[in-house]
Amino acid sequence: MTSSSPPGPSMPDPLARPSMFAERFAEALSRSHRSMSWLQHRLVSSGYRVSLSTLSYWRSGRRQPEHQESLEALGEVERLLALDPGFLRDAIGPPRRPGPPTPTIAFDDLIARPDPLVEEALSRLGLGDWTTHFTELSSHVIVEVDEHGSERAVTIRAVLRGRSPHAQRYPFFLFAGETMHGPVEFLPQTGCRVGREIKDHAQGLFVAEVILDKALGPGDTAFIEVSVILAPQRFSGYQQFVARRIAELVIMVQFHPDRLPVSIHSFQHADGHSSTLPYDRAAGTSAHLVLRAFGPGTAGLTWTWSEG
């Protein structure tokens, strides 16, 4: 599960019909009876930095592996899905972006090249230029996992600073990277209300217009809190997208005492560097990550459940 205030405007990649690679990948994933969440977690556990959104792009044909980091991960994907070596890699077509090769980026493609679905949703809400109106100073995220291992709620508390007169409408989104079943509800808690919403269960994309209680002027600040209530669906990690450098990012996952993971790892991707660290289980029923002066990039926590 991923969440963020969305990235700033950029040019979307051209849409294309599903490639041979996308068709092979989608078919192999379906035959394996495994979810993309499972695959992404296994990749992270093996040291490969591939996000749910990237896997979703590969499956749909909106992206294909091109950077060296992605190509290296592809061999592990083939192994995890019990495919012959080269089955997926041999199906990759020519690069879709003209010009010289793009340098490997150290954070998720959703930040560098926002998905057309995200850009369309922001445009429909009239929020495509949100970065000219706000700076996010801090973001504290609380993820609640129930006794069945399902992420049931995500609460984000953010401090915003105005950058222009009358800044009042702020976007918020969740991106699951796969089909979401059941209702998803945005609940304003403090300092705001929720306006228009776009909910695309098939793509796992949910965008809300958050309206501050009071419009901000340049330099003014506001504290807001929004919760998202989710239908039961099991994931094995949470990551936060940060479109611009943020003074403080805190991510905390609260597990049910009757359903604790067997291992937890924290990870971060920013400034051309990546790191993954094991988390001390002695911390009890929760795990957290604190980052200062972070971004743009992605950061989060992943966990492993027992097979029983």
CSV table of C-alpha atoms in Angstrom, one decimal:
chain,number,residue,atom,x,y,z
A,1,MET,CA,0.0,0.0,0.0
A,2,THR,CA,1.3,3.4,-0.9
A,3,SER,CA,0.2,6.9,0.0
A,4,SER,CA,1.2,10.4,-0.6
A,5,SER,CA,0.4,13.9,-1.5
A,6,PRO,CA,0.8,13.6,-5.2
A,7,PRO,CA,3.8,14.6,-7.3
A,8,GLY,CA,4.1,17.8,-9.1
A,9,PRO,CA,3.1,18.2,-12.8
A,10,SER,CA,5.2,16.5,-15.5
A,11,MET,CA,4.8,15.1,-18.9
A,12,PRO,CA,3.2,11.6,-18.9
A,13,ASP,CA,4.6,8.8,-20.9
A,14,PRO,CA,2.6,7.9,-24.0
A,15,LEU,CA,0.0,5.2,-23.5
A,16,ALA,CA,0.4,2.1,-25.6
A,17,ARG,CA,-1.3,-1.2,-26.1
A,18,PRO,CA,0.0,-4.0,-23.9
A,19,SER,CA,3.3,-5.3,-25.1
A,20,MET,CA,4.5,-8.9,-25.3
A,21,PHE,CA,6.3,-8.3,-22.0
A,22,ALA,CA,3.2,-7.0,-20.3
A,23,GLU,CA,1.1,-9.9,-21.6
A,24,ARG,CA,3.7,-12.5,-20.4
A,25,PHE,CA,4.1,-10.8,-17.0
A,26,ALA,CA,0.3,-10.6,-16.4
A,27,GLU,CA,-0.2,-14.2,-17.5
A,28,ALA,CA,2.6,-15.5,-15.3
A,29,LEU,CA,1.4,-13.6,-12.3
A,30,SER,CA,-2.1,-15.0,-12.8
A,31,ARG,CA,-0.9,-18.6,-13.2
A,32,SER,CA,1.2,-18.3,-10.0
A,33,HIS,CA,-1.9,-17.4,-8.0
A,34,ARG,CA,0.3,-14.8,-6.2
A,35,SER,CA,-0.5,-11.1,-5.6
A,36,MET,CA,1.6,-8.2,-6.6
A,37,SER,CA,1.9,-7.4,-2.9
A,38,TRP,CA,3.5,-10.8,-2.4
A,39,LEU,CA,5.9,-10.4,-5.3
A,40,GLN,CA,6.9,-6.9,-4.3
A,41,HIS,CA,7.6,-7.9,-0.7
A,42,ARG,CA,9.8,-10.9,-1.9
A,43,LEU,CA,11.7,-8.5,-4.2
A,44,VAL,CA,12.3,-6.1,-1.4
A,45,SER,CA,13.4,-8.9,0.9
A,46,SER,CA,16.0,-9.9,-1.7
A,47,GLY,CA,17.3,-6.4,-2.0
A,48,TYR,CA,15.6,-5.2,-5.1
A,49,ARG,CA,13.9,-1.8,-5.0
A,50,VAL,CA,10.8,-2.3,-7.1
A,51,SER,CA,7.5,-0.8,-5.9
A,52,LEU,CA,3.9,-1.9,-6.2
A,53,SER,CA,3.2,0.9,-8.6
A,54,THR,CA,6.1,-0.1,-10.9
A,55,LEU,CA,4.9,-3.7,-11.0
A,56,SER,CA,1.4,-2.4,-11.8
A,57,TYR,CA,2.8,-0.4,-14.7
A,58,TRP,CA,4.7,-3.4,-16.0
A,59,ARG,CA,1.6,-5.6,-15.9
A,60,SER,CA,-0.6,-3.0,-17.6
A,61,GLY,CA,2.0,-2.1,-20.3
A,62,ARG,CA,2.3,1.5,-19.3
A,63,ARG,CA,6.0,0.9,-18.5
A,64,GLN,CA,8.5,-1.8,-19.1
A,65,PRO,CA,11.9,-2.5,-17.4
A,66,GLU,CA,14.6,-0.4,-19.0
A,67,HIS,CA,16.9,0.8,-16.2
A,68,GLN,CA,19.7,-1.5,-15.1
A,69,GLU,CA,18.2,-1.8,-11.6
A,70,SER,CA,14.9,-3.0,-13.0
A,71,LEU,CA,16.5,-5.4,-15.4
A,72,GLU,CA,18.5,-7.0,-12.6
A,73,ALA,CA,15.2,-7.4,-10.6
A,74,LEU,CA,13.6,-9.1,-13.5
A,75,GLY,CA,15.7,-12.2,-13.1
A,76,GLU,CA,14.4,-12.5,-9.5
A,77,VAL,CA,10.9,-12.0,-10.7
A,78,GLU,CA,11.3,-14.9,-13.2
A,79,ARG,CA,12.7,-17.1,-10.3
A,80,LEU,CA,9.9,-16.2,-7.9
A,81,LEU,CA,7.2,-16.9,-10.6
A,82,ALA,CA,8.9,-20.2,-11.6
A,83,LEU,CA,9.6,-19.1,-15.1
A,84,ASP,CA,12.4,-20.1,-17.5
A,85,PRO,CA,15.4,-17.7,-17.3
A,86,GLY,CA,14.9,-14.9,-19.9
A,87,PHE,CA,11.1,-15.6,-20.4
A,88,LEU,CA,10.2,-12.0,-19.4
A,89,ARG,CA,13.4,-10.2,-20.4
A,90,ASP,CA,13.4,-11.6,-23.9
A,91,ALA,CA,9.9,-10.1,-24.4
A,92,ILE,CA,11.0,-6.5,-23.6
A,93,GLY,CA,10.6,-4.2,-26.6
A,94,PRO,CA,12.7,-1.2,-27.5
A,95,PRO,CA,12.8,1.8,-25.2
A,96,ARG,CA,9.7,4.0,-25.5
A,97,ARG,CA,11.3,7.3,-24.6
A,98,PRO,CA,13.3,8.9,-27.4
A,99,GLY,CA,16.8,10.3,-27.0
A,100,PRO,CA,19.7,9.1,-24.8
A,101,PRO,CA,19.1,6.6,-22.1
A,102,THR,CA,17.6,8.1,-18.9
A,103,PRO,CA,19.9,7.7,-15.9
A,104,THR,CA,18.8,5.2,-13.3
A,105,ILE,CA,16.6,7.0,-10.7
A,106,ALA,CA,16.8,6.2,-7.1
A,107,PHE,CA,13.1,6.7,-6.2
A,108,ASP,CA,9.8,5.5,-7.5
A,109,ASP,CA,8.8,6.1,-11.1
A,110,LEU,CA,5.5,7.6,-9.8
A,111,ILE,CA,7.5,10.6,-8.6
A,112,ALA,CA,9.7,11.1,-11.7
A,113,ARG,CA,7.0,10.1,-14.2
A,114,PRO,CA,3.5,10.3,-12.7
A,115,ASP,CA,1.0,7.8,-14.0
A,116,PRO,CA,-1.4,9.2,-16.5
A,117,LEU,CA,-4.3,8.1,-14.2
A,118,VAL,CA,-2.9,10.2,-11.4
A,119,GLU,CA,-2.5,13.3,-13.6
A,120,GLU,CA,-5.9,12.8,-15.0
A,121,ALA,CA,-7.5,12.6,-11.5
A,122,LEU,CA,-5.7,15.7,-10.4
A,123,SER,CA,-6.8,17.5,-13.5
A,124,ARG,CA,-10.4,16.5,-13.0
A,125,LEU,CA,-10.2,17.9,-9.5
A,126,GLY,CA,-8.5,21.1,-10.6
A,127,LEU,CA,-5.5,20.4,-8.5
A,128,GLY,CA,-2.8,19.9,-11.1
A,129,ASP,CA,-0.9,22.9,-9.8
A,130,TRP,CA,-1.0,22.1,-6.1
A,131,THR,CA,2.8,22.5,-5.7
A,132,THR,CA,2.6,26.2,-6.4
A,133,HIS,CA,0.2,26.7,-3.4
A,134,PHE,CA,1.6,24.5,-0.6
A,135,THR,CA,4.8,23.2,1.0
A,136,GLU,CA,4.5,20.1,3.2
A,137,LEU,CA,6.6,20.7,6.3
A,138,SER,CA,6.0,17.5,8.1
A,139,SER,CA,4.0,14.3,7.7
A,140,HIS,CA,3.2,11.7,10.3
A,141,VAL,CA,1.6,8.5,9.1
A,142,ILE,CA,-0.1,5.8,11.2
A,143,VAL,CA,-1.0,2.5,9.6
A,144,GLU,CA,-3.3,0.1,11.5
A,145,VAL,CA,-3.1,-3.6,10.8
A,146,ASP,CA,-5.8,-5.9,12.1
A,147,GLU,CA,-5.7,-9.4,13.6
A,148,HIS,CA,-6.0,-10.9,10.1
A,149,GLY,CA,-3.0,-9.0,8.7
A,150,SER,CA,-5.1,-6.5,6.8
A,151,GLU,CA,-4.4,-2.8,6.6
A,152,ARG,CA,-7.6,-1.3,7.9
A,153,ALA,CA,-6.8,2.4,8.3
A,154,VAL,CA,-4.2,4.9,7.4
A,155,THR,CA,-4.1,8.3,9.2
A,156,ILE,CA,-1.9,11.1,8.0
A,157,ARG,CA,-1.2,14.3,10.1
A,158,ALA,CA,0.5,17.0,8.1
A,159,VAL,CA,1.7,20.5,8.6
A,160,LEU,CA,1.3,22.6,5.5
A,161,ARG,CA,2.7,26.1,4.7
A,162,GLY,CA,1.1,28.3,2.1
A,163,ARG,CA,3.0,29.5,-0.9
A,164,SER,CA,0.4,31.7,-2.6
A,165,PRO,CA,-2.7,33.7,-1.5
A,166,HIS,CA,-5.9,31.8,-0.8
A,167,ALA,CA,-4.3,28.3,-0.7
A,168,GLN,CA,-7.0,26.1,0.6
A,169,ARG,CA,-7.5,23.0,-1.6
A,170,TYR,CA,-4.9,20.2,-1.2
A,171,PRO,CA,-4.8,16.8,-2.9
A,172,PHE,CA,-4.3,13.4,-1.1
A,173,PHE,CA,-4.1,10.0,-2.6
A,174,LEU,CA,-3.7,6.3,-1.9
A,175,PHE,CA,-2.3,4.0,-4.5
A,176,ALA,CA,-2.6,0.2,-3.9
A,177,GLY,CA,-1.0,-0.9,-7.1
A,178,GLU,CA,-3.7,-3.6,-7.6
A,179,THR,CA,-7.4,-4.0,-7.5
A,180,MET,CA,-9.0,-3.0,-4.2
A,181,HIS,CA,-12.2,-4.7,-3.1
A,182,GLY,CA,-14.8,-3.1,-0.8
A,183,PRO,CA,-15.3,0.5,0.2
A,184,VAL,CA,-12.5,3.1,0.8
A,185,GLU,CA,-13.6,6.1,2.9
A,186,PHE,CA,-11.8,9.4,3.5
A,187,LEU,CA,-12.6,10.8,6.9
A,188,PRO,CA,-11.4,14.4,7.9
A,189,GLN,CA,-10.3,14.5,11.5
A,190,THR,CA,-8.8,18.0,12.2
A,191,GLY,CA,-8.4,21.2,10.3
A,192,CYS,CA,-10.1,20.3,7.1
A,193,ARG,CA,-13.0,18.7,5.3
A,194,VAL,CA,-13.1,16.3,2.3
A,195,GLY,CA,-14.6,17.6,-0.9
A,196,ARG,CA,-14.7,15.8,-4.2
A,197,GLU,CA,-13.3,12.2,-4.5
A,198,ILE,CA,-12.1,9.9,-7.3
A,199,LYS,CA,-12.2,6.2,-6.5
A,200,ASP,CA,-10.9,3.7,-9.1
A,201,HIS,CA,-11.1,0.3,-7.4
A,202,ALA,CA,-9.8,-1.5,-10.5
A,203,GLN,CA,-6.6,0.4,-10.5
A,204,GLY,CA,-6.4,0.8,-6.7
A,205,LEU,CA,-6.2,4.6,-7.0
A,206,PHE,CA,-8.1,6.9,-4.6
A,207,VAL,CA,-7.8,10.6,-4.7
A,208,ALA,CA,-9.5,13.2,-2.4
A,209,GLU,CA,-9.7,17.0,-2.4
A,210,VAL,CA,-8.9,18.1,1.1
A,211,ILE,CA,-10.2,21.6,1.9
A,212,LEU,CA,-8.6,23.4,4.7
A,213,ASP,CA,-10.8,25.1,7.3
A,214,LYS,CA,-9.1,28.4,6.6
A,215,ALA,CA,-7.3,29.5,3.4
A,216,LEU,CA,-3.5,30.1,3.8
A,217,GLY,CA,-1.5,33.0,2.6
A,218,PRO,CA,2.3,32.9,1.9
A,219,GLY,CA,4.1,31.7,5.0
A,220,ASP,CA,0.9,30.7,6.9
A,221,THR,CA,0.7,27.2,8.3
A,222,ALA,CA,-2.0,24.7,9.0
A,223,PHE,CA,-2.3,21.3,10.7
A,224,ILE,CA,-4.6,18.8,9.1
A,225,GLU,CA,-5.4,15.2,9.9
A,226,VAL,CA,-7.2,12.8,7.5
A,227,SER,CA,-8.0,9.1,8.0
A,228,VAL,CA,-8.7,6.5,5.3
A,229,ILE,CA,-10.7,3.5,6.2
A,230,LEU,CA,-10.1,0.5,4.1
A,231,ALA,CA,-12.0,-2.7,3.5
A,232,PRO,CA,-10.1,-5.8,4.6
A,233,GLN,CA,-7.3,-6.5,2.2
A,234,ARG,CA,-3.9,-8.0,3.1
A,235,PHE,CA,-0.7,-6.1,2.2
A,236,SER,CA,2.8,-6.7,3.4
A,237,GLY,CA,4.2,-3.2,3.4
A,238,TYR,CA,3.5,0.5,3.3
A,239,GLN,CA,5.5,3.2,1.5
A,240,GLN,CA,5.1,7.0,1.4
A,241,PHE,CA,5.9,9.0,-1.7
A,242,VAL,CA,7.5,12.4,-1.1
A,243,ALA,CA,7.4,14.7,-4.1
A,244,ARG,CA,9.6,17.5,-2.6
A,245,ARG,CA,12.0,17.6,0.3
A,246,ILE,CA,10.2,17.5,3.6
A,247,ALA,CA,11.5,18.5,7.0
A,248,GLU,CA,10.2,15.5,8.9
A,249,LEU,CA,8.6,12.2,7.8
A,250,VAL,CA,7.4,9.7,10.4
A,251,ILE,CA,5.8,6.4,9.4
A,252,MET,CA,4.4,4.1,12.2
A,253,VAL,CA,2.7,0.7,11.7
A,254,GLN,CA,0.6,-0.6,14.5
A,255,PHE,CA,0.0,-4.3,14.5
A,256,HIS,CA,-2.7,-6.2,16.3
A,257,PRO,CA,-1.2,-8.1,19.3
A,258,ASP,CA,-2.8,-11.3,18.1
A,259,ARG,CA,-1.1,-11.0,14.6
A,260,LEU,CA,2.5,-10.0,14.7
A,261,PRO,CA,4.9,-10.3,11.7
A,262,VAL,CA,8.0,-12.5,12.0
A,263,SER,CA,10.2,-9.8,10.5
A,264,ILE,CA,10.1,-6.1,9.7
A,265,HIS,CA,12.4,-4.0,7.4
A,266,SER,CA,12.6,-0.3,6.9
A,267,PHE,CA,13.7,1.2,3.5
A,268,GLN,CA,14.3,4.5,1.9
A,269,HIS,CA,15.0,5.7,-1.6
A,270,ALA,CA,16.3,9.2,-2.2
A,271,ASP,CA,19.2,11.3,-3.5
A,272,GLY,CA,20.5,8.5,-5.7
A,273,HIS,CA,20.9,6.1,-2.7
A,274,SER,CA,18.9,3.2,-1.3
A,275,SER,CA,19.0,1.4,2.0
A,276,THR,CA,17.1,-1.4,3.7
A,277,LEU,CA,17.5,-2.2,7.4
A,278,PRO,CA,16.0,-4.9,9.7
A,279,TYR,CA,13.8,-3.6,12.4
A,280,ASP,CA,14.2,-4.7,16.1
A,281,ARG,CA,11.2,-6.8,17.0
A,282,ALA,CA,11.7,-6.0,20.6
A,283,ALA,CA,9.8,-2.8,20.0
A,284,GLY,CA,6.6,-4.6,20.6
A,285,THR,CA,3.4,-4.3,18.6
A,286,SER,CA,4.5,-1.4,16.5
A,287,ALA,CA,7.3,-0.3,14.2
A,288,HIS,CA,8.2,3.2,13.1
A,289,LEU,CA,10.6,5.1,10.8
A,290,VAL,CA,11.7,8.8,11.3
A,291,LEU,CA,13.4,10.7,8.5
A,292,ARG,CA,14.5,14.4,8.5
A,293,ALA,CA,15.2,16.6,5.5
A,294,PHE,CA,14.1,13.7,3.3
A,295,GLY,CA,13.1,13.6,-0.4
A,296,PRO,CA,12.2,13.6,-3.0
A,297,GLY,CA,11.9,9.8,-2.8
A,298,THR,CA,10.1,7.0,-1.1
A,299,ALA,CA,10.3,5.4,2.3
A,300,GLY,CA,8.4,2.8,4.3
A,301,LEU,CA,8.2,-0.4,6.1
A,302,THR,CA,7.7,-4.0,4.9
A,303,TRP,CA,7.0,-7.1,6.9
A,304,THR,CA,6.8,-10.9,6.7
A,305,TRP,CA,4.0,-13.0,8.0
A,306,SER,CA,4.5,-16.6,9.2
A,307,GLU,CA,3.3,-19.2,6.7
A,308,GLY,CA,0.8,-20.6,9.3
